[in-house]
PDB file of C-alpha atoms in Angstrom:
ATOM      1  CA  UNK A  29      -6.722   5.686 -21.033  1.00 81.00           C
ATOM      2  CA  UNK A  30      -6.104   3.688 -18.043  1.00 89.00           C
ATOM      3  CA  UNK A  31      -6.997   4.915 -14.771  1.00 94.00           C
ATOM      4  CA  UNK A  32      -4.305   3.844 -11.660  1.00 95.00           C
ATOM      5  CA  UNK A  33      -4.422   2.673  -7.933  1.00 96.00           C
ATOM      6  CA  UNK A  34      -2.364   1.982  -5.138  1.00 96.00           C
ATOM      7  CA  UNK A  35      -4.331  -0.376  -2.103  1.00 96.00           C
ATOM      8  CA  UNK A  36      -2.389   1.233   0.747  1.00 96.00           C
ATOM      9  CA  UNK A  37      -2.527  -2.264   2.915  1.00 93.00           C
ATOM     10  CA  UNK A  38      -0.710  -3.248   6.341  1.00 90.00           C
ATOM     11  CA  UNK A  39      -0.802  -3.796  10.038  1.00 88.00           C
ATOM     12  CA  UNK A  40      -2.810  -0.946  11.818  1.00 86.00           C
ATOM     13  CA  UNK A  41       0.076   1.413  12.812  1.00 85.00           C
ATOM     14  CA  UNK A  42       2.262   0.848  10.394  1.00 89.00           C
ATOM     15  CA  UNK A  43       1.771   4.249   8.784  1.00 89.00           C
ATOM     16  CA  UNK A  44      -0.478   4.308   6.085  1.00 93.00           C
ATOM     17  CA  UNK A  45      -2.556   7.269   6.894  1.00 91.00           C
ATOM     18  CA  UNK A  46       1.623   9.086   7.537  1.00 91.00           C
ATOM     19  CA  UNK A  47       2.014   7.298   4.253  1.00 94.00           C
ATOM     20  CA  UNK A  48      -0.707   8.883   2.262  1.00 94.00           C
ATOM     21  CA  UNK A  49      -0.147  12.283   3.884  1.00 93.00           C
ATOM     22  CA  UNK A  50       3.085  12.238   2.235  1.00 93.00           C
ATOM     23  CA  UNK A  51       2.301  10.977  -1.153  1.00 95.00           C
ATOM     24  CA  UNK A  52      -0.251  13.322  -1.554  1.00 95.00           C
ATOM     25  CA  UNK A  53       2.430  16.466  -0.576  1.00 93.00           C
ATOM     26  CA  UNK A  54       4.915  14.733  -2.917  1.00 94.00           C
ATOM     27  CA  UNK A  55       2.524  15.027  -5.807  1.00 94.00           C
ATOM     28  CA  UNK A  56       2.070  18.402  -5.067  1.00 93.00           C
ATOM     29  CA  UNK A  57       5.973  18.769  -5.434  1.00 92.00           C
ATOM     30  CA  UNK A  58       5.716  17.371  -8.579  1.00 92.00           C
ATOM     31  CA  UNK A  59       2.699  18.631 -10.316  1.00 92.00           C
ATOM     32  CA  UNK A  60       0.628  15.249 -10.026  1.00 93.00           C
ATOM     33  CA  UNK A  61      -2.733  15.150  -8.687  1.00 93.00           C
ATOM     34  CA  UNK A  62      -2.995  12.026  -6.013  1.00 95.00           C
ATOM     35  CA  UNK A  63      -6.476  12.038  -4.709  1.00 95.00           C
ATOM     36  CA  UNK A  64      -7.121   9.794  -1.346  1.00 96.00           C
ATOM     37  CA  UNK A  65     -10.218   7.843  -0.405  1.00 96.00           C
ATOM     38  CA  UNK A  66     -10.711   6.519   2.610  1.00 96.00           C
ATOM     39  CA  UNK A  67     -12.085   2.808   3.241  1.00 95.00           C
ATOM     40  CA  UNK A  68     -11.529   2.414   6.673  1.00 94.00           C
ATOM     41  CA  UNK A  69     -15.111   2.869   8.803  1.00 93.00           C
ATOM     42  CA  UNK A  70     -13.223   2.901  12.008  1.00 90.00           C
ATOM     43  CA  UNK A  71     -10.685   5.832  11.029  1.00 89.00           C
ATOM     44  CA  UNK A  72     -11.500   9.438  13.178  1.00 85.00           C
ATOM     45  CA  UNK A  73      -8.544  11.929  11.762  1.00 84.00           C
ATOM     46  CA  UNK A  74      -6.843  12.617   8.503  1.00 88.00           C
ATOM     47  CA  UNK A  75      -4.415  15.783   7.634  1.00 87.00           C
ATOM     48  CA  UNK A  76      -5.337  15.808   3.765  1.00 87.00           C
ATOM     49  CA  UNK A  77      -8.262  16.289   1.618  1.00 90.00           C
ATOM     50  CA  UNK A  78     -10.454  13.129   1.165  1.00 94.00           C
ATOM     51  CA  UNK A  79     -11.509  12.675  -2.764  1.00 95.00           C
ATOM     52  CA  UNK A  80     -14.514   9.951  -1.163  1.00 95.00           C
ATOM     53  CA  UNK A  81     -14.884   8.763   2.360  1.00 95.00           C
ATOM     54  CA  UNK A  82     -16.514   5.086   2.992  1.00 96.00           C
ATOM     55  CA  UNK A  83     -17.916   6.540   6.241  1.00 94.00           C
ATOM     56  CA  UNK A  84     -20.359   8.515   3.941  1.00 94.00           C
ATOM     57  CA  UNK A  85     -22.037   4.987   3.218  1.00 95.00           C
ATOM     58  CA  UNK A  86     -21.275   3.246   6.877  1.00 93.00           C
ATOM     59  CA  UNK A  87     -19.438   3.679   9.963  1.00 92.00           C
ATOM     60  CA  UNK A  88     -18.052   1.334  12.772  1.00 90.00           C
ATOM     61  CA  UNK A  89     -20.638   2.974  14.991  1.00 89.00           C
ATOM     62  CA  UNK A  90     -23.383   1.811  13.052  1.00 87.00           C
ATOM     63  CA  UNK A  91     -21.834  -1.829  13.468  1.00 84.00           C
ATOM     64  CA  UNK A  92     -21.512  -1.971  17.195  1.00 85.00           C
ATOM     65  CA  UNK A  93     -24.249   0.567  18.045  1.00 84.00           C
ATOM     66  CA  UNK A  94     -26.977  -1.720  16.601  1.00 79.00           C
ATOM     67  CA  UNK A  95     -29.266  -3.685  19.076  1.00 77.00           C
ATOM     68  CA  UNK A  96     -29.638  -6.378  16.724  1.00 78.00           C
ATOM     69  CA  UNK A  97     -25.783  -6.763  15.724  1.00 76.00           C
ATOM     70  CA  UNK A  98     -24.056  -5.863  18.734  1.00 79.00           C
ATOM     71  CA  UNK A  99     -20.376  -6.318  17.265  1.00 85.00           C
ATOM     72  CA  UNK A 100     -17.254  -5.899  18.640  1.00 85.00           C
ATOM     73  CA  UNK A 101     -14.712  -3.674  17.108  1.00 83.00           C
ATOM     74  CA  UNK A 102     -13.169  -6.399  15.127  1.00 85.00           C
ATOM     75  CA  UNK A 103     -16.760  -8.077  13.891  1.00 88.00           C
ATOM     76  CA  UNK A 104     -18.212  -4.816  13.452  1.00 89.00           C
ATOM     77  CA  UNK A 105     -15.035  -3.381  10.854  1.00 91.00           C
ATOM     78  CA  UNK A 106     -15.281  -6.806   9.029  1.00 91.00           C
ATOM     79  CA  UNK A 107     -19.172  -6.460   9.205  1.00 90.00           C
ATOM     80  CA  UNK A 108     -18.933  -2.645   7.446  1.00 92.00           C
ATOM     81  CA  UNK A 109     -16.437  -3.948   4.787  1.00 93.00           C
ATOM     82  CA  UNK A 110     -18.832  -6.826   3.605  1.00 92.00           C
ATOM     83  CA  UNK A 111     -21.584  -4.379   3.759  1.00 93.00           C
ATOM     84  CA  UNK A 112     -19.030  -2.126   1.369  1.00 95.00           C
ATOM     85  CA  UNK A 113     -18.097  -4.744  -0.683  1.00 94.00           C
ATOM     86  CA  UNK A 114     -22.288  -5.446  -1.409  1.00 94.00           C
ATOM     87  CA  UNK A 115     -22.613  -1.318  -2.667  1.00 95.00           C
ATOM     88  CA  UNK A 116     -19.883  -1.397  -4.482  1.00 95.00           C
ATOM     89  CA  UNK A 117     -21.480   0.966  -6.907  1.00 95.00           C
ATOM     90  CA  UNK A 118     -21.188   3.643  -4.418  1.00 96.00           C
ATOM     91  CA  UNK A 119     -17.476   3.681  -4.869  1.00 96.00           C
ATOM     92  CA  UNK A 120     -17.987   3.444  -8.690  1.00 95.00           C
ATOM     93  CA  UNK A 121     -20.201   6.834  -8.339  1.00 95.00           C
ATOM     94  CA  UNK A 122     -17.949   8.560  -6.181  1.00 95.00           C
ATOM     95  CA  UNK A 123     -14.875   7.465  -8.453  1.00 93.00           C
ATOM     96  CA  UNK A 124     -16.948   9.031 -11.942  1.00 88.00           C
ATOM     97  CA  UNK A 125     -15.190   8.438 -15.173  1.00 82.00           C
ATOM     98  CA  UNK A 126     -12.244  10.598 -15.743  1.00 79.00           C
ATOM     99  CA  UNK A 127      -9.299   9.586 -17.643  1.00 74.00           C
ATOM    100  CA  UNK A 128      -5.716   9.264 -15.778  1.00 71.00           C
ATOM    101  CA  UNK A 129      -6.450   9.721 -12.472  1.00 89.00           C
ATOM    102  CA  UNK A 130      -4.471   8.639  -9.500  1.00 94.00           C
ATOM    103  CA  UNK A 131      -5.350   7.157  -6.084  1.00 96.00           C
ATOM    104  CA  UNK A 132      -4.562   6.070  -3.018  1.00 97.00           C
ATOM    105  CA  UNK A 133      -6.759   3.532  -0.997  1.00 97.00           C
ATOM    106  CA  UNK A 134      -6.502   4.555   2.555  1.00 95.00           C
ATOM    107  CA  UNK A 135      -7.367   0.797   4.004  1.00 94.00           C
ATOM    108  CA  UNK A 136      -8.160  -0.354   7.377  1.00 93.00           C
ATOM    109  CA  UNK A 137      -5.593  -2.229   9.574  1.00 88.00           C
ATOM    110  CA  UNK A 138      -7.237  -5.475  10.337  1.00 88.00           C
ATOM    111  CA  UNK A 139      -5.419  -7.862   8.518  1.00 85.00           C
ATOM    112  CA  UNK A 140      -8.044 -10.927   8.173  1.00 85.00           C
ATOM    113  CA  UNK A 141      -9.037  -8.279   5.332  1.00 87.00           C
ATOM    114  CA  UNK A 142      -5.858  -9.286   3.128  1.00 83.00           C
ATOM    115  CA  UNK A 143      -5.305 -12.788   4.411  1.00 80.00           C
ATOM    116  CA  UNK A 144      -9.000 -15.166   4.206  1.00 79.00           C
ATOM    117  CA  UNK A 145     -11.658 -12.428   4.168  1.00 85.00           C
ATOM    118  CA  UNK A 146     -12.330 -11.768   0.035  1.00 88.00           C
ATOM    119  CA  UNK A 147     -13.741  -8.356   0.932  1.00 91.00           C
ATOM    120  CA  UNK A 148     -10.485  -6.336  -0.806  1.00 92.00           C
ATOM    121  CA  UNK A 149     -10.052  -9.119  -3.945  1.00 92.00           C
ATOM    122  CA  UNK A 150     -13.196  -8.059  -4.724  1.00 93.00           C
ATOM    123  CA  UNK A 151     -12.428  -4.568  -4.518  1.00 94.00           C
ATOM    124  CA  UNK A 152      -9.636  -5.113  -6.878  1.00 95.00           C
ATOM    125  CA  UNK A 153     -11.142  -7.174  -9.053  1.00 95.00           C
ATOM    126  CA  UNK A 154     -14.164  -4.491  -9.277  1.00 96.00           C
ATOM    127  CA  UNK A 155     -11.128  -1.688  -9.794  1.00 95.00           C
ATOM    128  CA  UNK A 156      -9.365  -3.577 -12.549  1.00 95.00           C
ATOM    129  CA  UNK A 157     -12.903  -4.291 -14.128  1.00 95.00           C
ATOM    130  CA  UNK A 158     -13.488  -0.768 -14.066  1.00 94.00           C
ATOM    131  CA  UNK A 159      -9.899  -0.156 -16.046  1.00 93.00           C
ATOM    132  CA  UNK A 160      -7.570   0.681 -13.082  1.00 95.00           C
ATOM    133  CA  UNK A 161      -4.510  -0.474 -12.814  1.00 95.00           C
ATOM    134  CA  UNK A 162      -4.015  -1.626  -9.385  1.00 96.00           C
ATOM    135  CA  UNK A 163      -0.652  -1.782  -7.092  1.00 95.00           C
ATOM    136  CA  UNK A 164      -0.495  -3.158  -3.516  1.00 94.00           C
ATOM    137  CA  UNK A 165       1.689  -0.918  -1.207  1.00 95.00           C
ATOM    138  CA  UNK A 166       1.698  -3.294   2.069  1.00 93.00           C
ATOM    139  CA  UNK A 167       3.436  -1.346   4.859  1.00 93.00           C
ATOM    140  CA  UNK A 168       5.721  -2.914   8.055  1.00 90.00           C
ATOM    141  CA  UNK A 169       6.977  -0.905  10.736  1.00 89.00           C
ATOM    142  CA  UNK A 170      10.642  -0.548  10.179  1.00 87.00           C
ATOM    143  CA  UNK A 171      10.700  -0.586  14.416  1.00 81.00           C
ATOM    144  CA  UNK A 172       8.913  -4.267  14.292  1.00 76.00           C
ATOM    145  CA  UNK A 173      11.227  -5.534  11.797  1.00 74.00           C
ATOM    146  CA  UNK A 174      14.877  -5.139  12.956  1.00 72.00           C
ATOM    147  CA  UNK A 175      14.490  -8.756  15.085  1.00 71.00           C
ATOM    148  CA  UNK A 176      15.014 -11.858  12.254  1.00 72.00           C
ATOM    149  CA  UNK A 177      11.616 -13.578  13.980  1.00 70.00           C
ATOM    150  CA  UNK A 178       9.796 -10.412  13.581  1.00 76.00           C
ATOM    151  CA  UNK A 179      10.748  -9.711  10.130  1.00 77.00           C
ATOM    152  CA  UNK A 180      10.034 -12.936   8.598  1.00 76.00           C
ATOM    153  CA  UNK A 181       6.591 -13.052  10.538  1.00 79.00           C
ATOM    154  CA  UNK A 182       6.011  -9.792   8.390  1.00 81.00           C
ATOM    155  CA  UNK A 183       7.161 -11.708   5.184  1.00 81.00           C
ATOM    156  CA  UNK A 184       4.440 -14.029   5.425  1.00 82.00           C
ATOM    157  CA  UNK A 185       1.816 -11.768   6.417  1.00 84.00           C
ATOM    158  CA  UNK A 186       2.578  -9.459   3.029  1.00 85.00           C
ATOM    159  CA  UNK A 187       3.407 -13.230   1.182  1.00 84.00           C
ATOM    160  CA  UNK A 188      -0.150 -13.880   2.589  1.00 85.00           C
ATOM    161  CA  UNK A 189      -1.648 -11.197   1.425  1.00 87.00           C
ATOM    162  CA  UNK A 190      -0.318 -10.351  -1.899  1.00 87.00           C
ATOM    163  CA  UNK A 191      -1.717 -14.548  -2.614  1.00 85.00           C
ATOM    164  CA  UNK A 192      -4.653 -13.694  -1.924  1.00 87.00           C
ATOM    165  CA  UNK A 193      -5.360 -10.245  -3.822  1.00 89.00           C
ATOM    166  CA  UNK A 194      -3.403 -11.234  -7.207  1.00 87.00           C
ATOM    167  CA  UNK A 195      -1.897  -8.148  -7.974  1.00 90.00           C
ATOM    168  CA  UNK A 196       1.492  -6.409  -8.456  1.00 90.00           C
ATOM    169  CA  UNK A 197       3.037  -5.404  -4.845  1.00 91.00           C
ATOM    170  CA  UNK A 198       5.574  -3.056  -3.005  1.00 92.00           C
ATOM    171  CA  UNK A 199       6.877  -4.222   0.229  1.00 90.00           C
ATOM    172  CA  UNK A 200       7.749  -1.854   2.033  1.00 92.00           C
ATOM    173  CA  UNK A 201       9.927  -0.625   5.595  1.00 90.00           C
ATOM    174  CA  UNK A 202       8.046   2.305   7.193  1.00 91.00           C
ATOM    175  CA  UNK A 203       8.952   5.052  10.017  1.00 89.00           C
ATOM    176  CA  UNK A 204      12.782   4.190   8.847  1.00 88.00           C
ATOM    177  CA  UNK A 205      13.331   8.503   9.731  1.00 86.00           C
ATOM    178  CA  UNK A 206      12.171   7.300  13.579  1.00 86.00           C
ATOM    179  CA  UNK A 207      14.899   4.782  14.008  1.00 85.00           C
ATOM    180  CA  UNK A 208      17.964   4.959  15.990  1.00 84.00           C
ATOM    181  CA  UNK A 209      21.288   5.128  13.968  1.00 84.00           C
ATOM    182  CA  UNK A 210      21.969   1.426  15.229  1.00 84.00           C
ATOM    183  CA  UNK A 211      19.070   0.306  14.485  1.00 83.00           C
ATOM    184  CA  UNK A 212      19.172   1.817  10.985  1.00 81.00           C
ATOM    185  CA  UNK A 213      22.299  -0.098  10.543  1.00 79.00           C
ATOM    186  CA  UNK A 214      20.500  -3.509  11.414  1.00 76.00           C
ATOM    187  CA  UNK A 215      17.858  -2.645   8.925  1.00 77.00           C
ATOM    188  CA  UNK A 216      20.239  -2.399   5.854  1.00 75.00           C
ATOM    189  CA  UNK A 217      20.690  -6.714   5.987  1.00 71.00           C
ATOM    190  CA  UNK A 218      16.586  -6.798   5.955  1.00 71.00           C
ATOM    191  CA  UNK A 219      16.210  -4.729   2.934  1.00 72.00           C
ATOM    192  CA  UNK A 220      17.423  -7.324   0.642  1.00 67.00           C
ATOM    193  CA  UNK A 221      17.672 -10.665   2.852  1.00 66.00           C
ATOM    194  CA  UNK A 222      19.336 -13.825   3.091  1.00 68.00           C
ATOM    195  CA  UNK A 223      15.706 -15.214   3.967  1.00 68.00           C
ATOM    196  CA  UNK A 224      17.193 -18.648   4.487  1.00 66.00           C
ATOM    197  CA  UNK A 225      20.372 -17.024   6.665  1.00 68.00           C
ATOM    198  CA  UNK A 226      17.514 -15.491   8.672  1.00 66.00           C
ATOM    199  CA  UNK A 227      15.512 -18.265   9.204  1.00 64.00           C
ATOM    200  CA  UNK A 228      18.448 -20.219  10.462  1.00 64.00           C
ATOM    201  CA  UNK A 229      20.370 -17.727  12.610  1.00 62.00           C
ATOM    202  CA  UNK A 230      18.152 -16.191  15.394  1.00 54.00           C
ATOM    203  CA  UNK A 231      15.076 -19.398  15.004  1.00 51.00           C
ATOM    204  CA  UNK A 232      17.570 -22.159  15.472  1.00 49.00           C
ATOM    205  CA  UNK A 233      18.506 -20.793  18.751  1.00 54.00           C
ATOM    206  CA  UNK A 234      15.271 -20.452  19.959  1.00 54.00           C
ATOM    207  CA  UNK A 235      13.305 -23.575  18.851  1.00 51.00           C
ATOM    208  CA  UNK A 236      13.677 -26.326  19.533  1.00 45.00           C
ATOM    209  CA  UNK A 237      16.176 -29.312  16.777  1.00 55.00           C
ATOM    210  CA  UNK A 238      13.113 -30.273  15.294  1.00 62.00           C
ATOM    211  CA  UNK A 239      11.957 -27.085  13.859  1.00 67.00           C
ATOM    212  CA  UNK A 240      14.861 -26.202  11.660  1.00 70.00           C
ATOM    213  CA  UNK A 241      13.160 -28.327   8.769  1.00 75.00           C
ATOM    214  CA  UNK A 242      10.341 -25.666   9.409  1.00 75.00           C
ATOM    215  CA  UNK A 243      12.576 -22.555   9.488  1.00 71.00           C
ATOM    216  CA  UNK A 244      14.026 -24.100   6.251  1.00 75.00           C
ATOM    217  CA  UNK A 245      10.332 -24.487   4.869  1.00 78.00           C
ATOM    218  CA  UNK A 246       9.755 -20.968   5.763  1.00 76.00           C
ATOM    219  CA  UNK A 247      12.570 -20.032   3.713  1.00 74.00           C
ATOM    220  CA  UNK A 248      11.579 -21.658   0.577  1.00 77.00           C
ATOM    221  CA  UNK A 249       8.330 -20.102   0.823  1.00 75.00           C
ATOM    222  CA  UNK A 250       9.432 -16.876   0.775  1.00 75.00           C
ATOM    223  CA  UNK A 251      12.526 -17.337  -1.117  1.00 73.00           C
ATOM    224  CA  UNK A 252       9.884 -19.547  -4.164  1.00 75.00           C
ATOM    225  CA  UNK A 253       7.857 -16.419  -4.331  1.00 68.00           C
ATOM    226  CA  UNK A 254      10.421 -13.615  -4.781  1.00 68.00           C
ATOM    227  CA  UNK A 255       9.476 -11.799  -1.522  1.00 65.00           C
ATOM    228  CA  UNK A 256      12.971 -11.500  -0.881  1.00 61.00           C
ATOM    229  CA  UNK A 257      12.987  -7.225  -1.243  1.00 75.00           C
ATOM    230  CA  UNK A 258      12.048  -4.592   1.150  1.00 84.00           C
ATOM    231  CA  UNK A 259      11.977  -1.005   0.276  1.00 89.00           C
ATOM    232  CA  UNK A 260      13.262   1.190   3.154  1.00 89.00           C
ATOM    233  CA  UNK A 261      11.004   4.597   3.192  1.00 92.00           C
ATOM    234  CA  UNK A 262      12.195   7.989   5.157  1.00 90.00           C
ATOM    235  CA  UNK A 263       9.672   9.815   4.931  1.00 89.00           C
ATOM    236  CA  UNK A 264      12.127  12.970   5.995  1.00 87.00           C
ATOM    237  CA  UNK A 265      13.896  12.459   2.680  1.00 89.00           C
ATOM    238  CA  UNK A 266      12.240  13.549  -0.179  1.00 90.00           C
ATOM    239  CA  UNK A 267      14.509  11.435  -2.494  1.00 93.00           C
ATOM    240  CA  UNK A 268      13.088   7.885  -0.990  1.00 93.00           C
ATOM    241  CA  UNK A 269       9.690   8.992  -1.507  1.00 94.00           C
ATOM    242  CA  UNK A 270      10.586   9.987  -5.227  1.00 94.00           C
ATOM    243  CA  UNK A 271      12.438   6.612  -5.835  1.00 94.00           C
ATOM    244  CA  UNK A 272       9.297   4.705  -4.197  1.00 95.00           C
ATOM    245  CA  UNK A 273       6.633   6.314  -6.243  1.00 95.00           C
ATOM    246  CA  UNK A 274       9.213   5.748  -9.391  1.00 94.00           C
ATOM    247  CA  UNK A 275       8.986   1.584  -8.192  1.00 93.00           C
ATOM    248  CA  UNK A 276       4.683   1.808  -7.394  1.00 95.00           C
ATOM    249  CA  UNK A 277       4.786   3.706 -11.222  1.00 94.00           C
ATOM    250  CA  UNK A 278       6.688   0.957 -13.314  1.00 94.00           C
ATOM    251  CA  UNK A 279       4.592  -1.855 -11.294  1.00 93.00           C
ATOM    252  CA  UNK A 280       1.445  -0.462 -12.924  1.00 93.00           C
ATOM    253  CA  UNK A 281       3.139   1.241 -15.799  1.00 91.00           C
ATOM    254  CA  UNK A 282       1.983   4.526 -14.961  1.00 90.00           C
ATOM    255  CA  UNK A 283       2.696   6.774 -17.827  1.00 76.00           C
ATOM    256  CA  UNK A 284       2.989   4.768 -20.500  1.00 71.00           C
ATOM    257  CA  UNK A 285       0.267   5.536 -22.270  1.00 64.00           C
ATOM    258  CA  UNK A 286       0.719   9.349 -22.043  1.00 59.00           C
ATOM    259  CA  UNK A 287       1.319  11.166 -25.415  1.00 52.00           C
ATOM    260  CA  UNK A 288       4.959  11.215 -26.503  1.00 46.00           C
ATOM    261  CA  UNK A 289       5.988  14.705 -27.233  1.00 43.00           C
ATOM    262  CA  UNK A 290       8.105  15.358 -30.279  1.00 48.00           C
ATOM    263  CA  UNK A 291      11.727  16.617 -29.989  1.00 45.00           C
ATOM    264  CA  UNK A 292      10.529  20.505 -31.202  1.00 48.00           C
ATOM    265  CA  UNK A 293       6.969  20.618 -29.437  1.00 48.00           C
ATOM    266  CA  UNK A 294       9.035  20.056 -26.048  1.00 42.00           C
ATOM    267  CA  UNK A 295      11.595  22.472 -27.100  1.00 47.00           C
ATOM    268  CA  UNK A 296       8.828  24.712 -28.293  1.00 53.00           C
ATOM    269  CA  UNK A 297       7.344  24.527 -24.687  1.00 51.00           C
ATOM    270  CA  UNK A 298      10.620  24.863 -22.871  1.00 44.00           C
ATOM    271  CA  UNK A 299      10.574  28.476 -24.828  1.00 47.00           C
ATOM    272  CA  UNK A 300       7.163  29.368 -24.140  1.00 53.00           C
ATOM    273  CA  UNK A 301       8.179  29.030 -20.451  1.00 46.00           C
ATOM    274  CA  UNK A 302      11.340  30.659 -20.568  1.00 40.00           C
ATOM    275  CA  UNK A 303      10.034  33.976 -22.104  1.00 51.00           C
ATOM    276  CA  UNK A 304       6.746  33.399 -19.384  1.00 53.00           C
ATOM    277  CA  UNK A 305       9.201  33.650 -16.799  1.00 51.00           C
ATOM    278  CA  UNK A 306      10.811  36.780 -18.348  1.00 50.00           C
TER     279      UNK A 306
END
């Protein structure tokens, strides 16, 4: 059986540490085991178990601390993920080989990572080599996105980004449960966009004639590529997390290979736990 994965990918403070912390209570909710690893070298805090940690094989420390490297944050987090992406069977040990697991890739925030730096398309071609079935969750902040410019700057960063890692994605609106009512009430047009009524209403006023062939462009872009949908996640409702994890589950058509119970064995359980509870 298939094994599945979700690359938790996005700006750094967009939430995908809050993110993870909530998928993993979720599956608690519903009897699933999510297990989390962690492949950002520069992370310091996490409120949930970690199934593997990439700071077990290197740290940002060891990046900048070195008198022959001497990186700065940014070189030293890219230097750590190349170094990751050359021990790849580390990840493969601390993965093992049991059937139908779940996970979440906690991933770092930098995103040259996802845009020109092949470090994570290897990482998902290794993962789909090793019979995962691989879903990118790339996560905006809900608060960055309720401007027209902002949002479609965060279009082509996830457009961006989902190009270059070739695999099935979910776009999605974080820290929705932080935002004002009004501002919750902007969000709904963003959700599911007019991406060429966007890139004509607020960019036409600020630019200058000339550029409305490039708004336009823009547009077509996004519009060419189907990145047209955002989902909007409150994290303080448990129904939007359900309905996520039901969109991330079809995407890599988790499930589907499970064993289909017959009519009477399910009834037969449905008994066994009925007189159980008696």
């Amino acid at each position: 059986m298939p094994r599945y994965a979700q690359l938790v990918l996005g700006p750094a403070g967009s939430g995908k540490s809050t993110y993870c912390s909530s998928m993993v209570k979720h599956g608690e909710v519903i009897k699933r085991t999510i297990n989390v690893i962690n492949l950002d070298p520069a992370a310091e805090h996490f409120d949930y178990p970690l199934y593997a940690d990439i700071r077990e094989l290197i740290e940002i420390d060891d990046a900048m601390d070195d008198e022959a490297l001497r990186f700065g944050p940014n070189g030293g987090l890219i230097f750590c993920m190349e170094y990751f992406e050359k021990n790849l069977d580390w990840l493969h040990e601390q993965l093992g080989d049991e059937e139908d697991d779940y996970f979440l890739f906690d991933c770092p925030g930098q995103i040259e990572l996802y845009t020109h730096v092949p470090v994570m398309r290897r990482v998902v071609e290794q993962l789909q080599n090793w019979n995962f079935r691989v879903c990118g969750v790339f996560l905006v902040d809900a608060q960055f996105c309720v401007e027209q410019s902002k949002f479609l700057s965060g279009m082509l960063t996830a457009l961006s980004s989902m190009i270059q890692l070739e695999t099935p994605f979910i776009h999605v609106l974080s820290k929705v449960d932080v935002l004002s009512k009004r501002d919750k009430k902007r969000l709904k047009k963003f959700t599911d966009p007019d991406v060429y009524q966007l890139a004509n209403s607020e960019l036409s006023n600020k630019f200058l004639g000339r550029y409305s062939q490039l708004n336009k462009a823009i547009a077509s872009v996004i519009y060419d590529y189907s990145l047209v949908k955002f989902f909007a996640l409150d994290m303080s409702k448990e129904d939007s997390i359900t309905n996520l994890l039901d969109e991330i589950d079809l995407s890599i058509q988790y499930g589907e290979d499970f064993d289909v119970k017959e009519p009477k064995e399910i009834e037969d359980n449905a008994q066994d736990e009925f007189h159980d509870d008696e």
